[in-house]
Coordinates of C-alpha atoms in Angstrom, one line a residue:
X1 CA 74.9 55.1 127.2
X2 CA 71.9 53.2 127.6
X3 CA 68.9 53.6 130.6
X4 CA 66.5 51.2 131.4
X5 CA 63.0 52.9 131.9
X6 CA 60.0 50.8 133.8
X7 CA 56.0 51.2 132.6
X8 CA 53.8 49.7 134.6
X9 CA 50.7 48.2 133.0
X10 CA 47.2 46.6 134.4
X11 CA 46.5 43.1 133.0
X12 CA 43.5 44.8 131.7
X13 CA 45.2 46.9 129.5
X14 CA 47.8 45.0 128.5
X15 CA 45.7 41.9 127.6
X16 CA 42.7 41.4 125.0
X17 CA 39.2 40.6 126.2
X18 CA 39.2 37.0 124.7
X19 CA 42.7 36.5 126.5
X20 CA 41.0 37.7 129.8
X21 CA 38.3 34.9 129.3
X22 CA 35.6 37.3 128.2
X23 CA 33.4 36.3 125.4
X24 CA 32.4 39.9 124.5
X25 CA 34.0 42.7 125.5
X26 CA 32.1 44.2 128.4
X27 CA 33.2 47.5 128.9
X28 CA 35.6 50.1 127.4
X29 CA 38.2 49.7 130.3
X30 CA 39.1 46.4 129.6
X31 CA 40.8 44.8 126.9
X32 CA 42.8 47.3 124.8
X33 CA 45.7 44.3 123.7
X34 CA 48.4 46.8 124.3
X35 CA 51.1 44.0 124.6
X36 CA 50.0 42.5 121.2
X37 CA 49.7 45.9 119.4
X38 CA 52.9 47.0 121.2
X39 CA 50.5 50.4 122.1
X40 CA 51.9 53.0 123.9
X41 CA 49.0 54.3 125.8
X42 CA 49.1 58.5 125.7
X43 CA 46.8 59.9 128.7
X44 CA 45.8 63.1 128.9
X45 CA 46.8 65.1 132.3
X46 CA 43.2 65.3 133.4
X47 CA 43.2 61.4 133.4
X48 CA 46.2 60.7 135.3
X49 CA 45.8 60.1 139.0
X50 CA 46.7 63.5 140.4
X51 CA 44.3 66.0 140.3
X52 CA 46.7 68.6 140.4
X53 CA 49.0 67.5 137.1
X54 CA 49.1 70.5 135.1
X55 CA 48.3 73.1 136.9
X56 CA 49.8 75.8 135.6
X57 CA 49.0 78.8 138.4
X58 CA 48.4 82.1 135.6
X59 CA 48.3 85.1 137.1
X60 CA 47.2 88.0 135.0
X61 CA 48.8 91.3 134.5
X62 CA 48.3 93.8 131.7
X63 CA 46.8 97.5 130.3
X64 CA 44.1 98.9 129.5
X65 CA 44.1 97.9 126.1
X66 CA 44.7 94.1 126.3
X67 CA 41.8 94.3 129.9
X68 CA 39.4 96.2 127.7
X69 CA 39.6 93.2 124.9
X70 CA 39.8 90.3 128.0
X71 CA 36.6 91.7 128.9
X72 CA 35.0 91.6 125.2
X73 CA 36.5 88.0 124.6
X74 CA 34.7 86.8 128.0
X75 CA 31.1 88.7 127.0
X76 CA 31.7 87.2 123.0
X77 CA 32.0 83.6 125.0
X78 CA 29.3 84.2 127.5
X79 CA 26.9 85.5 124.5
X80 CA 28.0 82.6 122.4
X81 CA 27.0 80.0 125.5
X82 CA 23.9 81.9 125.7
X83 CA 22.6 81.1 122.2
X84 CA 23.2 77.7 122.5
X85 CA 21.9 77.4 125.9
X86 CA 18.5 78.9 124.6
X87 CA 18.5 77.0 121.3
X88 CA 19.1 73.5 123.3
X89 CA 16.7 74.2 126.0
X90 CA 16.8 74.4 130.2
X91 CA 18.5 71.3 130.6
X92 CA 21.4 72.1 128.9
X93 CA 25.0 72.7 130.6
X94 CA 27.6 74.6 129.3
X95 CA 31.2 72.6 129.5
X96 CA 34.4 74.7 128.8
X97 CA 34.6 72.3 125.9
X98 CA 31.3 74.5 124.1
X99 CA 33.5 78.2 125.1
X100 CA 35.1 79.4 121.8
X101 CA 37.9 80.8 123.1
X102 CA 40.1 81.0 119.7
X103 CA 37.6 83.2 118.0
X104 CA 38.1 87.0 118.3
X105 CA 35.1 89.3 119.0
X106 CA 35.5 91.2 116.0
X107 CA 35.4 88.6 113.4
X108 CA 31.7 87.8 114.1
X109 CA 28.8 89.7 112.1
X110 CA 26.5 88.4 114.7
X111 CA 24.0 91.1 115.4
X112 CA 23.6 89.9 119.4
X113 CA 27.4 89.5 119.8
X114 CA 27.8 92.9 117.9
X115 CA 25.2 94.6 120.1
X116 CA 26.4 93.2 123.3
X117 CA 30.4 94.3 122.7
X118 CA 29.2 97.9 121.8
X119 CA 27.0 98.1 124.9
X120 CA 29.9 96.8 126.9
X121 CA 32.5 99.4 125.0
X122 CA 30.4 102.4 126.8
X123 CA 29.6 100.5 130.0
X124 CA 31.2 102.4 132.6
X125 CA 31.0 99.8 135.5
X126 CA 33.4 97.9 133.3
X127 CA 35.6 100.5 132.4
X128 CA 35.8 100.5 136.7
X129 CA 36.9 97.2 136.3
X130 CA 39.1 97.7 133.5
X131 CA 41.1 100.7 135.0
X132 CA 41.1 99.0 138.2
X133 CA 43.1 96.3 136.7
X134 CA 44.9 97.7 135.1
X135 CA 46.5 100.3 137.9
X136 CA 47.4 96.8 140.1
X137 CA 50.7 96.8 141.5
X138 CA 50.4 93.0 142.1
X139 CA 49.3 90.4 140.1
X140 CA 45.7 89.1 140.2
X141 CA 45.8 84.6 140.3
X142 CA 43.3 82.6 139.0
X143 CA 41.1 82.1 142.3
X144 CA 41.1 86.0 142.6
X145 CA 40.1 87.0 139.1
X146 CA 37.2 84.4 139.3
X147 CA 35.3 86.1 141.9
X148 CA 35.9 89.7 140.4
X149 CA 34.4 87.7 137.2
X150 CA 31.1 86.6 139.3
X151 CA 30.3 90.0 140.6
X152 CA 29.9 90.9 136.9
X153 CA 29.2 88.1 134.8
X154 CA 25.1 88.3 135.7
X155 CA 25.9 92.1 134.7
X156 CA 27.5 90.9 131.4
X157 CA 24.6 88.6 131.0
X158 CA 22.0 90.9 131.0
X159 CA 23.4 93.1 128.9
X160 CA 23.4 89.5 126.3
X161 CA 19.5 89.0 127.7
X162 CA 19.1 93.1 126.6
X163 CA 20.7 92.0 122.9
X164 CA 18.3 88.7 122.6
X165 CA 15.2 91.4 123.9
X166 CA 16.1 93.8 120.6
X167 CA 15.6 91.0 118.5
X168 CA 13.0 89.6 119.6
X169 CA 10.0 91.7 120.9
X170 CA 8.1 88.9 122.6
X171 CA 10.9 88.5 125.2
X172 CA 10.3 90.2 128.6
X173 CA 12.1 93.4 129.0
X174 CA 15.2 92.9 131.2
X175 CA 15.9 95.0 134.6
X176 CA 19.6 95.9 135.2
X177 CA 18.8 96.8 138.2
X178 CA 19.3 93.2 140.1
X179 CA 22.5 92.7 138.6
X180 CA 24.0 95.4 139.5
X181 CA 23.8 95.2 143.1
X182 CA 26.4 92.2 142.6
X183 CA 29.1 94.9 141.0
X184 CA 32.3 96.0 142.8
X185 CA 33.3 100.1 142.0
X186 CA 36.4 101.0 141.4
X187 CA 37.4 101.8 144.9
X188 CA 36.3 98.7 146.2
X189 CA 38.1 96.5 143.1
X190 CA 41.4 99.2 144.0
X191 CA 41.1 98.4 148.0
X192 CA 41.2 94.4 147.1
X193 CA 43.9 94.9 145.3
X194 CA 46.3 97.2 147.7
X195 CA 46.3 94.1 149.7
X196 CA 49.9 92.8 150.2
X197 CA 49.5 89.2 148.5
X198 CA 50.9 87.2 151.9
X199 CA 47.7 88.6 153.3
X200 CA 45.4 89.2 150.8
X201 CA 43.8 85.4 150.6
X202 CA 43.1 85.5 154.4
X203 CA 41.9 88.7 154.7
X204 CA 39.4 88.4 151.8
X205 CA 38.1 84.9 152.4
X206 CA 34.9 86.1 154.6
X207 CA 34.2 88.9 152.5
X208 CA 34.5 86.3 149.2
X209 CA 32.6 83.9 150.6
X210 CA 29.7 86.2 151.4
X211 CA 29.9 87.9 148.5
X212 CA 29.3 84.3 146.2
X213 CA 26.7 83.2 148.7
X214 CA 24.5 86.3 147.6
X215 CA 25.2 85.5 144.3
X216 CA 24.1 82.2 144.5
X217 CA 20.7 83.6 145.5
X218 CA 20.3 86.3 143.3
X219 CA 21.5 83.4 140.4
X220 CA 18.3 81.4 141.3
X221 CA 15.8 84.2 142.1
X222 CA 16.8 85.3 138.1
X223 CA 17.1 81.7 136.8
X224 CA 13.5 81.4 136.9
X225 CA 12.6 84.6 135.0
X226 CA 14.9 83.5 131.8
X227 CA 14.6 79.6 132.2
X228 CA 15.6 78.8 128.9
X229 CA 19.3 79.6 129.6
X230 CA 21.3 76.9 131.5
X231 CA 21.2 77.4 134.9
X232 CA 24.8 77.4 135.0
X233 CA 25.5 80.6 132.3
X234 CA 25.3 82.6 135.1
X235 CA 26.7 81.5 138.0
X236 CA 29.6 78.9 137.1
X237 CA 30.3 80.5 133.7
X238 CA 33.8 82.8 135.2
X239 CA 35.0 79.3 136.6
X240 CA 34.4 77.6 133.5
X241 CA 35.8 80.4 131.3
X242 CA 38.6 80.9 133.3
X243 CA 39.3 77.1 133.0
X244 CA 38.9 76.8 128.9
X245 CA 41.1 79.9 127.9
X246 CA 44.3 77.9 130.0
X247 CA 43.9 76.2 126.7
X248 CA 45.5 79.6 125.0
X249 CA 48.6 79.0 127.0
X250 CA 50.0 76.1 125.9
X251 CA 48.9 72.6 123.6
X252 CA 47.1 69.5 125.9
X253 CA 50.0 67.2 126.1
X254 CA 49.2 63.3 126.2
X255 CA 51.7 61.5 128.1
X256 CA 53.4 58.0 128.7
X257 CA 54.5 57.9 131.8
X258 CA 57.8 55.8 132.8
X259 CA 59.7 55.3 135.5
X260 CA 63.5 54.8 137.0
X261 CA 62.5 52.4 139.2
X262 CA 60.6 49.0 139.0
X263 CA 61.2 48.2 143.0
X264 CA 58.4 50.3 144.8
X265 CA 55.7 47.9 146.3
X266 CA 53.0 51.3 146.1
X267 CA 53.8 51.8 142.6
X268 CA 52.8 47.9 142.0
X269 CA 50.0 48.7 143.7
X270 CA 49.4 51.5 141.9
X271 CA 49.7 51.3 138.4
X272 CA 49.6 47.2 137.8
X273 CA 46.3 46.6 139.7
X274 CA 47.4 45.7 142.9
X275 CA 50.4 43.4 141.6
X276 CA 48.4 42.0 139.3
X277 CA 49.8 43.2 136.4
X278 CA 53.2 43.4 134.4
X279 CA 55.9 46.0 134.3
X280 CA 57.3 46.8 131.1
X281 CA 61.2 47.5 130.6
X282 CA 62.4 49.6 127.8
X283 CA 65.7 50.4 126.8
X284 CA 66.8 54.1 126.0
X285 CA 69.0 56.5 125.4
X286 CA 67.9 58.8 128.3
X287 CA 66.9 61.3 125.8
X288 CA 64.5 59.8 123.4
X289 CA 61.7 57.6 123.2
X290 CA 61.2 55.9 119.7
X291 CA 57.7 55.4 118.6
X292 CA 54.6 55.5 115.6
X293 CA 52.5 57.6 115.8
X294 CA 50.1 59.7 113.6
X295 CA 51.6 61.8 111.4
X296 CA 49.6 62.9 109.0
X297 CA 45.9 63.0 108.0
X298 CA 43.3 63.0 104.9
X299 CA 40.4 61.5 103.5
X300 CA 37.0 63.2 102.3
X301 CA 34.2 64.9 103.2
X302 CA 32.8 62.3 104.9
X303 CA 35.2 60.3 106.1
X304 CA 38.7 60.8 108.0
X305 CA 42.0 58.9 107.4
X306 CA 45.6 59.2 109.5
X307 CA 49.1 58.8 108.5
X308 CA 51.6 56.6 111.0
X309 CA 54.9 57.1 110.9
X310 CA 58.3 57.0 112.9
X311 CA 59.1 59.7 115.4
X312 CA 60.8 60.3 118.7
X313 CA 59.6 61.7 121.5
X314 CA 61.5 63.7 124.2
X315 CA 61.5 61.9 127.2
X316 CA 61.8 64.9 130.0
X317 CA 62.6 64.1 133.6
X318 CA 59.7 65.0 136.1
X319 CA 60.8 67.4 138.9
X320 CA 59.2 67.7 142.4
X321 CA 58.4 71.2 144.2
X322 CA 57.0 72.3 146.8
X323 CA 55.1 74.8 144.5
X324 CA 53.6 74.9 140.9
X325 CA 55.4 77.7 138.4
X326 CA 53.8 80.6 137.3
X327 CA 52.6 81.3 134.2
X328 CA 52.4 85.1 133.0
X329 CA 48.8 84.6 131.2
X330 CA 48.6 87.8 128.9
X331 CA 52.3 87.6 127.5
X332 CA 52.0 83.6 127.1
X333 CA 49.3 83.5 124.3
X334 CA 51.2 81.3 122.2
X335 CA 48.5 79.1 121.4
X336 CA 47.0 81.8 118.8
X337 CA 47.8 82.6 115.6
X338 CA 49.4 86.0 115.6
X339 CA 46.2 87.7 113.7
X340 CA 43.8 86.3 115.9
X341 CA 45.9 87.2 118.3
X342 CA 46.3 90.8 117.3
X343 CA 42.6 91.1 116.9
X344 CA 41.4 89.2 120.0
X345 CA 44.0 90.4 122.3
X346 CA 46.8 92.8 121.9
X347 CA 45.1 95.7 119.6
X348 CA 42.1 98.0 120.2
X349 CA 39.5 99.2 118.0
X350 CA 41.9 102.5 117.1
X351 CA 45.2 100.2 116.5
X352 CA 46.8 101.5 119.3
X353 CA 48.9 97.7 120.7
X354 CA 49.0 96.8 123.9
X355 CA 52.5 96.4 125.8
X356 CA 52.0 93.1 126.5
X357 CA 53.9 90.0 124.3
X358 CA 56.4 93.3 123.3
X359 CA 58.7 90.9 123.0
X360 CA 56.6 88.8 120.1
X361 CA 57.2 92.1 117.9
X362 CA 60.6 92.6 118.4
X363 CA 62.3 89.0 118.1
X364 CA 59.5 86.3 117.7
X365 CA 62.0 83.7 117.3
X366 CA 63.3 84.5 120.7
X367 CA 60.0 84.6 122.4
X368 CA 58.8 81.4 120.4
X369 CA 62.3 79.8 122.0
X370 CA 61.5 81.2 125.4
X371 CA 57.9 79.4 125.1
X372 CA 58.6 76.4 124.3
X373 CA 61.6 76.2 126.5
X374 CA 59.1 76.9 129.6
X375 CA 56.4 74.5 128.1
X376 CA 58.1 71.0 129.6
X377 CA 58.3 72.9 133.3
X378 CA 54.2 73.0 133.0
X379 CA 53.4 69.3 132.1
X380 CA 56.6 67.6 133.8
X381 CA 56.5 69.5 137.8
X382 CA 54.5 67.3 140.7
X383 CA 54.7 68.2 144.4
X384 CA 57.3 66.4 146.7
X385 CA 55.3 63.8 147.9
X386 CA 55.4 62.2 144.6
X387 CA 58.9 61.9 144.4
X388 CA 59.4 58.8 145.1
X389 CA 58.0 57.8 141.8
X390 CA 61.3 59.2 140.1
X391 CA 58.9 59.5 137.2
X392 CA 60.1 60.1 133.4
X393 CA 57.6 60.8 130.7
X394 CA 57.5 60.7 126.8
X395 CA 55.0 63.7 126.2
X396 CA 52.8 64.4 122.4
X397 CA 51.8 67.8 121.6
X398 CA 50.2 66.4 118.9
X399 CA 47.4 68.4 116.7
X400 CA 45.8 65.8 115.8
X401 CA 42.9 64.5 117.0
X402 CA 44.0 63.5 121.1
X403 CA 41.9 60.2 121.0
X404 CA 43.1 59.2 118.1
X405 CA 46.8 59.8 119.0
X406 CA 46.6 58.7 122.0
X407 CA 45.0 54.9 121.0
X408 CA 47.4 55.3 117.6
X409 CA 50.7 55.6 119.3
X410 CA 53.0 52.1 119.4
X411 CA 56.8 51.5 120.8
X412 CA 59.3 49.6 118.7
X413 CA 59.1 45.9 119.8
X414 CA 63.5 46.0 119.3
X415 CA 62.9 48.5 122.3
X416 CA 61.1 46.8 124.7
X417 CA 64.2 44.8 127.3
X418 CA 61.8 42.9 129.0
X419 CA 58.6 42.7 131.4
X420 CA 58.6 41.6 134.9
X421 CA 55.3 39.9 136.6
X422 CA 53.9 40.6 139.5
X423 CA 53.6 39.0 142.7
X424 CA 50.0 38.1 141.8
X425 CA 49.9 37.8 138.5
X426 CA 47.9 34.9 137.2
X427 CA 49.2 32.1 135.9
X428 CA 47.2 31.8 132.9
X429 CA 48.0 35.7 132.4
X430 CA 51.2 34.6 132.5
X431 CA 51.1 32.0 130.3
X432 CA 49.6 33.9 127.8
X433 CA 51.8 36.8 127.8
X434 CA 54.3 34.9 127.2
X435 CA 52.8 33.1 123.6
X436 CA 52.2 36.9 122.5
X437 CA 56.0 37.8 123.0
X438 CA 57.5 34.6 122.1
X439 CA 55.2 34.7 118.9
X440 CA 56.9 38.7 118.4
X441 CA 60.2 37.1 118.8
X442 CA 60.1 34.5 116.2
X443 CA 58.8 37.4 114.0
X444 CA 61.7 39.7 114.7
X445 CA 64.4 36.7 114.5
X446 CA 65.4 37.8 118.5
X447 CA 66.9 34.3 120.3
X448 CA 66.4 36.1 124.2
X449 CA 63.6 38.2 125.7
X450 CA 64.2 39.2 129.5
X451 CA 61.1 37.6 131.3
X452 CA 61.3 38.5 135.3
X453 CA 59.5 37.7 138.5
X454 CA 58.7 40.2 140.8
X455 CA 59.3 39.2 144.7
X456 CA 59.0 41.0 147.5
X457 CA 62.4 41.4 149.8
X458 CA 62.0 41.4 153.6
X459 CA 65.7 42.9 154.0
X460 CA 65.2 46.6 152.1
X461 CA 61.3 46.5 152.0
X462 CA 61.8 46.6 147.4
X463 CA 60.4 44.5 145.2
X464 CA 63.2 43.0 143.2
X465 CA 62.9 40.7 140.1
X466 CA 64.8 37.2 139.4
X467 CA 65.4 36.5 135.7
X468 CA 63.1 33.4 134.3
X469 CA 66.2 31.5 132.7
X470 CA 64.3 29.2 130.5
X471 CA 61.6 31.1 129.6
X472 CA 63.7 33.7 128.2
X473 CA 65.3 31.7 125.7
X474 CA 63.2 31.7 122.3
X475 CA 63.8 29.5 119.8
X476 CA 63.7 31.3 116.8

């Protein structure tokens, strides 16, 4: 059984820059040639027009052992961002893109790193934190964990600043003393936390609020004294940390995003540039989504080469909610490879394991199946308003490298129904879209190709589409 799936495309993606009258190209959002190359655009989530796709809502829950090595993995970042905030100089920025979250802290032989994780070992203002945690009743969510981060990341930092100082006796001694006015005790971290979670946002939002606003302060009183480390190491490091390690969770996905329906005058609007554009009809299975895409890769030392090849994507139906699902961050590392894993995460420095990913020990093939199972509910859930879009989407989890994928992806021509114009659609766009897919025809020996015009319908307030008889007959 067949099912006819809609893409809708900008004329400036779907055309070349000479076909759009342009003499040069004139910038990179114009001109791609989609329809000629038969490209199958892959976006990245970040890219698509909700903010919100992919938000995957981890909470974080978990012993001693695996909080004592979240806390070393967070310092081994921090003192990693550090260095290369003082080797590029004060106008540098740390991105989550620069935090190396798959290292593990105790594969480094770096002296500062090494210095920093065995001051932080006998530290006990983190073991507060640490024990704090890990005697929670309730689980601790993203927004929560950030500002318990804040209260000690300029702790953390110093304690980096104190490592740099023992190397280097030209540095100014650092004074802990600043810093530590920011830190939570135990009992405070404990009271937080033996808030119900109904209440606990709304009872703590004053008290956070205040508590960041100091922060802020102390941030630039100290930013001064060390001005050769970003500005933003220690104040916007937790959100940014926080941020990159979602990355452990699952693989970026790059979608292609399709659609049940062609008739919604917003989705013209949209996605085709205001009905400038065309909308693309594909025939499938419901199941599949046939394409090339990049397959394998080579080349030297100094230069990189990719393999194409034939492969189907799953095409997964989007669901709409009134709520994003959770995501159980400690026992959904699956992003890891299980040494780096055990090192970083789920072992401490005695080998005693952590009861957390239990489950990864016993049957890994069951927890593996239990991932990726879950993995589609992440990248395919939008809130309710968006239901009208009745959206599908073809998704890559692709290694490779996600710009090249995503520009390196094509659909089978045999595939492709039709395309529909819209109701402002130039002519000349028109006319040359139509060349380029009689042209493909002749190639592939195919006698019909369903062109359509898009109109707008007074009685049901749809756009609905009128077959272009003689156009769609190719002589071949």
């Amino acid at each position: 059984m067949t099912k006819p799936l809609y893409r809708f495309r900008p004329i400036e993606s779907v055309l070349s820059y000479e076909d759009l009258g342009y003499p040069e190209k004139p910038n990179e959002q114009i001109g791609f040639d989609e329809l000629r190359k038969n490209q199958l655009y892959l976006s990245p989530l970040e890219n698509l027009n909700d903010p919100m796709e992919g938000y995957k809502n981890p909470f974080w829950k978990g012993d001693k052992i695996i909080w004592n090595n979240f806390f070393k993995h967070y310092a081994m970042c921090l003192a990693v961002c550090m260095c290369q905030a003082t080797l590029h100089g004060p106008s540098y920025r740390v991105t989550r893109q620069d935090i190396p979250i798959y290292q593990s802290h105790r594969s480094s032989n770096d002296a500062i790193l090494k210095s920093v994780i065995t001051s932080l070992t006998s530290c006990q203002h983190v073991h507060e934190y640490v024990e704090a945690f890990s005697e929670a009743k309730r689980k601790i969510y993203k927004n929560e964990l950030r500002f318990y981060l804040s209260t000690i990341n300029m702790y953390i930092a110093d304690l980096v600043r104190i490592a740099f100082v023992g190397l280097d006796a030209n540095l100014t001694p650092v004074d802990l003393d600043l810093s530590k006015k920011a830190l939570l005790n135990k009992n405070a971290i404990t009271k937080f936390l033996s808030l119900k979670e109904s209440s606990a946002i709304e009872e703590k939002n004053v008290q956070i609020s205040a508590k960041e606003n100091e922060l802020k302060l102390v941030t630039m009183i100290k930013a001064e004294a060390w001005e050769k480390v970003g500005a933003n190491i220690t104040y916007d490091f937790p959100s940014l940390y926080l941020d990159a390690i979602e990355d452990l969770l699952y693989p970026r996905a790059l979608i292609a995003c399709l659609s049940e329906r062609y008739d919604n005058p917003s989705m013209w609007s949209h996605y085709s540039r205001n009905h400038t554009g065309i909308c693309l009809e594909f025939t499938t299975d419901g199941e599949f989504f046939p394409v090339n895409t990049i397959v394998g890769i080579g080349g030297t030392a100094t230069s990189t080469t990719y393999t194409s090849g034939p492969s189907n994507f799953t095409l997964h139906k989007v669901t709409y909610d009134e709520e994003y699902p959770e995501i159980d961050f400690f026992n959904s590392l699956g992003q890891l490879p299980i040494p780096t894993l055990n090192s970083a995460w789920l072992y401490d420095d005695e080998g005693n394991r952590s009861d957390c990913l239990n489950q990864l020990s016993n049957d890994e093939d069951a927890w593996r199946q239990k991932y990726w199972d879950h993995y589609p509910t992440i990248v395919t859930k939008k809130l309710s308003d968006w239901e009208y879009e009745k959206e599908f989407r073809a998704i890559s989890t692709s290694g490779f490298n996600q710009d090249t994928v995503s520009k390196g992806t094509s659909y089978h021509f045999d595939n492709l129904d039709g395309l529909i114009f819209g109701m402002q659609t130039k002519d000349d766009h028109k006319a040359k879209i139509i060349e380029i897919i009689k042209e493909k025809c002749v190639t592939a020996n195919r006698p019909t190709f369903n062109f359509y015009q898009a109109y707008y319908n007074p009685k049901n307030n749809r756009v609905e589409k009128m077959r272009l008889e003689k156009i769609s007959q190719i002589e071949v």
